[in-house]
Tab-separated table of C-alpha atoms in Angstrom:
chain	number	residue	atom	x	y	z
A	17	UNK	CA	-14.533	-15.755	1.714
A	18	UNK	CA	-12.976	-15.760	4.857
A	19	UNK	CA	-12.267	-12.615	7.559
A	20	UNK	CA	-11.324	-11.938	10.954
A	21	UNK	CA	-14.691	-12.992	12.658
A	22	UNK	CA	-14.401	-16.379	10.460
A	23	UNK	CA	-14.889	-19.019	13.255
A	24	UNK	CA	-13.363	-22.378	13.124
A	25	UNK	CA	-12.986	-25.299	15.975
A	26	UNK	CA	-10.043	-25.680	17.370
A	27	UNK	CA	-9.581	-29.208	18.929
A	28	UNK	CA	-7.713	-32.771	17.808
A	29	UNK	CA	-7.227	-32.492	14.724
A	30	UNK	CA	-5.137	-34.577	11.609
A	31	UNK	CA	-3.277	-34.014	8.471
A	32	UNK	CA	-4.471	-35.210	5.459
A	33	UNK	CA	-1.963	-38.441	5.925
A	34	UNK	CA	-2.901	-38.545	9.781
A	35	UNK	CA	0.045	-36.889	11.593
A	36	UNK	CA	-1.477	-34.596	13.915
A	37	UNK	CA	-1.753	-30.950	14.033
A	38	UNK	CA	-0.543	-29.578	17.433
A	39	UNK	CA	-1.194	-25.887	19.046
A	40	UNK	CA	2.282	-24.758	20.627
A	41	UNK	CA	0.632	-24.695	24.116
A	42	UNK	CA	-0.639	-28.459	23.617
A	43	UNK	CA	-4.605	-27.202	24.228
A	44	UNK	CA	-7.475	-26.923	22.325
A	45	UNK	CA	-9.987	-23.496	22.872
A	46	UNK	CA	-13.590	-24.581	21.068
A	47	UNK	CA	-15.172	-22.063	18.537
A	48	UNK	CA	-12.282	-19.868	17.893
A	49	UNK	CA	-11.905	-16.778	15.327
A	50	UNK	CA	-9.532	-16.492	12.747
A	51	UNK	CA	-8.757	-13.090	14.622
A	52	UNK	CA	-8.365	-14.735	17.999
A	53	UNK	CA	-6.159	-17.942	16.488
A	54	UNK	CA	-3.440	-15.297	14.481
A	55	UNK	CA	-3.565	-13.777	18.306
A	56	UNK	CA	-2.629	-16.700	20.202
A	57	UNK	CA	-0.356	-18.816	17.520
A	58	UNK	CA	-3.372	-21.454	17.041
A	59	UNK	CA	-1.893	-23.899	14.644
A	60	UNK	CA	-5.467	-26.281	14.271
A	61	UNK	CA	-7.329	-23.221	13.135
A	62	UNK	CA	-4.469	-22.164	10.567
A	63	UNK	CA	-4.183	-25.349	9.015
A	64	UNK	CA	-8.582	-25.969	8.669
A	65	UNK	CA	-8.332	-22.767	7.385
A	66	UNK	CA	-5.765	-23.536	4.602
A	67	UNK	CA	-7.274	-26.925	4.013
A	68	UNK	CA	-10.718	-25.495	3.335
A	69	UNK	CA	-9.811	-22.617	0.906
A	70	UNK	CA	-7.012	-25.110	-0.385
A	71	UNK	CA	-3.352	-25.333	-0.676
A	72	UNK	CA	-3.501	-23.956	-4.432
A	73	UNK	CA	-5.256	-21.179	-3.486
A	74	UNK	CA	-2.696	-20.167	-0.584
A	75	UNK	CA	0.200	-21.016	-2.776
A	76	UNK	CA	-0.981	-18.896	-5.513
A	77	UNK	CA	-1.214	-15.835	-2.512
A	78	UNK	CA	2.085	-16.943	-1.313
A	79	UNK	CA	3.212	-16.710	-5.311
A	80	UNK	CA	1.826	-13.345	-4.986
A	81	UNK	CA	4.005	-12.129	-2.060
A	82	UNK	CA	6.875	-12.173	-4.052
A	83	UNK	CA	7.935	-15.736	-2.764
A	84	UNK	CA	10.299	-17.548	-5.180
A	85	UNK	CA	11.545	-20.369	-3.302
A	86	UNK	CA	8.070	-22.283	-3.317
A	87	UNK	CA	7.574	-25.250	-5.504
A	88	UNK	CA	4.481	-25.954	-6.963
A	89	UNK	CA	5.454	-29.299	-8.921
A	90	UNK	CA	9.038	-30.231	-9.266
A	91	UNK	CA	10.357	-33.689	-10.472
A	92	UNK	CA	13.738	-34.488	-8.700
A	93	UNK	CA	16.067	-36.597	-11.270
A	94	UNK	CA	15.237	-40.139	-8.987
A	95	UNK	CA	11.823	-39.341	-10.042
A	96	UNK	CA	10.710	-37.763	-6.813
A	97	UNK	CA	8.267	-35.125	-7.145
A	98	UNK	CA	8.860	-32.164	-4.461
A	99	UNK	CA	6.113	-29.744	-4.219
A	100	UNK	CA	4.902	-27.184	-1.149
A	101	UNK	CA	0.939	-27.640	-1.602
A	102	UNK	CA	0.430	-29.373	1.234
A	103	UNK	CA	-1.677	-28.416	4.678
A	104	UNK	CA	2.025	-28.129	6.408
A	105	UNK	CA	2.467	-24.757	4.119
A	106	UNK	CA	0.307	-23.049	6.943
A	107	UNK	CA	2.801	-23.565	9.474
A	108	UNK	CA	5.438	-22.389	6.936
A	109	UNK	CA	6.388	-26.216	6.397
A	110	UNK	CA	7.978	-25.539	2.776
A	111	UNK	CA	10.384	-27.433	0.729
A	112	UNK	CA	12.899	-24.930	0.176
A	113	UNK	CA	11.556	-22.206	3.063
A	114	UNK	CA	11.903	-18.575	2.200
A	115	UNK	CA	14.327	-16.149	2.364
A	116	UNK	CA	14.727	-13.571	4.880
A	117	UNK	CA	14.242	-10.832	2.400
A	118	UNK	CA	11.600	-11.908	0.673
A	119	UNK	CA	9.757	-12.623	4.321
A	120	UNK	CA	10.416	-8.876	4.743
A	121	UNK	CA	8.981	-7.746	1.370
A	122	UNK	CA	5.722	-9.891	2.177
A	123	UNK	CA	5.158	-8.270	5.710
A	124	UNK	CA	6.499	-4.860	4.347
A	125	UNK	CA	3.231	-5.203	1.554
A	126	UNK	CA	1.026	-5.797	4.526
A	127	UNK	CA	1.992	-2.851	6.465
A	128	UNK	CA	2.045	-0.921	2.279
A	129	UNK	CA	-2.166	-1.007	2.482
A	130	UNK	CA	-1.333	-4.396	0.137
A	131	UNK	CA	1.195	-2.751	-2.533
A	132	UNK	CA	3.936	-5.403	-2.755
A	133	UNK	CA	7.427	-3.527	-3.566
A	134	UNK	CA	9.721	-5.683	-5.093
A	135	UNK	CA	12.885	-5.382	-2.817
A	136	UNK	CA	16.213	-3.792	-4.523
A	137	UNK	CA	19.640	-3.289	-3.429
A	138	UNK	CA	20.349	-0.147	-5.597
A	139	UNK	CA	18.303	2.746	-6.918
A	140	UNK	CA	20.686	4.092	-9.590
A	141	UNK	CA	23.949	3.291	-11.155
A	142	UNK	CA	26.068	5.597	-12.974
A	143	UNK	CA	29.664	5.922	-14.710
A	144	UNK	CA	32.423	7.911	-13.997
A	145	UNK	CA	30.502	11.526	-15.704
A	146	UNK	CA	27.515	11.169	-13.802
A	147	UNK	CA	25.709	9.166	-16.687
A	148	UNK	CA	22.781	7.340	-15.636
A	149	UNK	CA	23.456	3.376	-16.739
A	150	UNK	CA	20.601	1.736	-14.502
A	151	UNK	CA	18.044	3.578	-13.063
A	152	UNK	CA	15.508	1.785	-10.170
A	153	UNK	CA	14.158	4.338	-8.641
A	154	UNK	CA	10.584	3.478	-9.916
A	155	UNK	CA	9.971	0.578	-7.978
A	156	UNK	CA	8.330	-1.899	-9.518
A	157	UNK	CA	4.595	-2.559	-7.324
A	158	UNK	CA	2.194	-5.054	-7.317
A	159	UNK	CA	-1.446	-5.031	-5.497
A	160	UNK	CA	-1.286	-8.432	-3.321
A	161	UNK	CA	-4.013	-7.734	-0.907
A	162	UNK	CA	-6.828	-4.917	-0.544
A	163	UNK	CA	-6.165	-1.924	1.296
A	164	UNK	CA	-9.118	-2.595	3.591
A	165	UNK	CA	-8.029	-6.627	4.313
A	166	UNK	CA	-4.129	-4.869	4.854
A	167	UNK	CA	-5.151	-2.495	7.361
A	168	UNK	CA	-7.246	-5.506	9.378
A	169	UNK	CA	-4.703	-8.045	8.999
A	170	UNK	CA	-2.017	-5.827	10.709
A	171	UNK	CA	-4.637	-4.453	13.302
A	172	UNK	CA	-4.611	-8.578	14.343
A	173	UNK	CA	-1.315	-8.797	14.319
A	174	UNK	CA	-1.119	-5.621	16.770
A	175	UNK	CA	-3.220	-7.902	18.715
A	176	UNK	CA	-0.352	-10.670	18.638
A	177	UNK	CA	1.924	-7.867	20.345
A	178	UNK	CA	-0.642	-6.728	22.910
A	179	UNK	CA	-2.432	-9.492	23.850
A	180	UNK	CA	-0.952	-12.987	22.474
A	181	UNK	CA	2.183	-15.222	21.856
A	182	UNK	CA	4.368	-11.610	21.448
A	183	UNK	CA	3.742	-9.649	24.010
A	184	UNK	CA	7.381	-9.868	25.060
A	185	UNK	CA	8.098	-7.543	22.223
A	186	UNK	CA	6.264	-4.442	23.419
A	187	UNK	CA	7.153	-1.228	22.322
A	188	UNK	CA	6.373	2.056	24.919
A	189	UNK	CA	3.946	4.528	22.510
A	190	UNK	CA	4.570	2.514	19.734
A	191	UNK	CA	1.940	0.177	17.932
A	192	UNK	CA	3.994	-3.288	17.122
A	193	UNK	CA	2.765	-5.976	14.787
């Protein structure tokens, strides 16, 4: 069980297959929180993290964000096998990437208290008398994270905005994350 306090040690450190992992900045901070490293873009910490709670289990999350573009195990027809569980998948190093709306529909479940909405283009449809053919206007949820680890994962990201790698993006008496 990790959370926010969750420290791990950022410093040299390898891929599975011995590329290394680099921070953006090209340093290394010691003891570091999971808190701190979402803060300040620390790319060691996300991938020790993802390696010790294991790319299954972060795929399956990712699964549950509404992400369809992920492979888990895919044979190609020259007997390749593709698939996205990998420690790369914490630096959103994915086969196929994502798609711009479902990266909005992840974040938007976030900033939801954890209630995933499945995005749609239309509400309702009708015919030429005002007939209902396809109604949406129920949309279709999903509970992808608790309410409690929502609200603290976008308080870090606020963080991101007022203290780390975005601070560029400041809004005046608005909270950003």
């Amino acid at each position: 069980n990790k959370t926010l306090a969750t420290t791990y040690v950022d410093e040299p450190f390898k891929y599975d297959d011995g590329a290394p992992v680099k921070n953006a900045d090209n340093t290394y901070r010691g003891t570091t929180t999971i808190r701190k490293a979402i803060q300040d873009s620390v790319n060691v910490v996300a991938v020790k993290c993802l390696t010790e709670i294991t790319p299954q289990l972060a795929y399956e999350y990712i699964k549950n964000f509404g992400f369809s573009t992920v492979i888990e195990r895919e044979v190609q027809e020259n007997g390749d096998v593709w698939s996205d569980l990998y420690q790369s998948m914490a630096l959103g190093g994915l086969t196929r990437g994502v798609t711009n709306l479902e990266l909005c529909a992840s974040y938007a479940a976030i900033a939801n208290s954890g209630k995933y909405i499945k995005p749609t283009f239309y509400t309702k449809i009708t015919d030429a008398d005002g007939n209902i053919i396809i109604d949406k206007t129920t949309p279709s949820t999903t509970t992808v994270l608790r309410e409690a680890s929502a609200c603290l994962l976008t308080n870090a990201m606020q963080d991101v905005v007022k203290y780390g790698t975005a601070t560029s993006i400041q809004l005046p008496n608005m909270p950003v994350a």
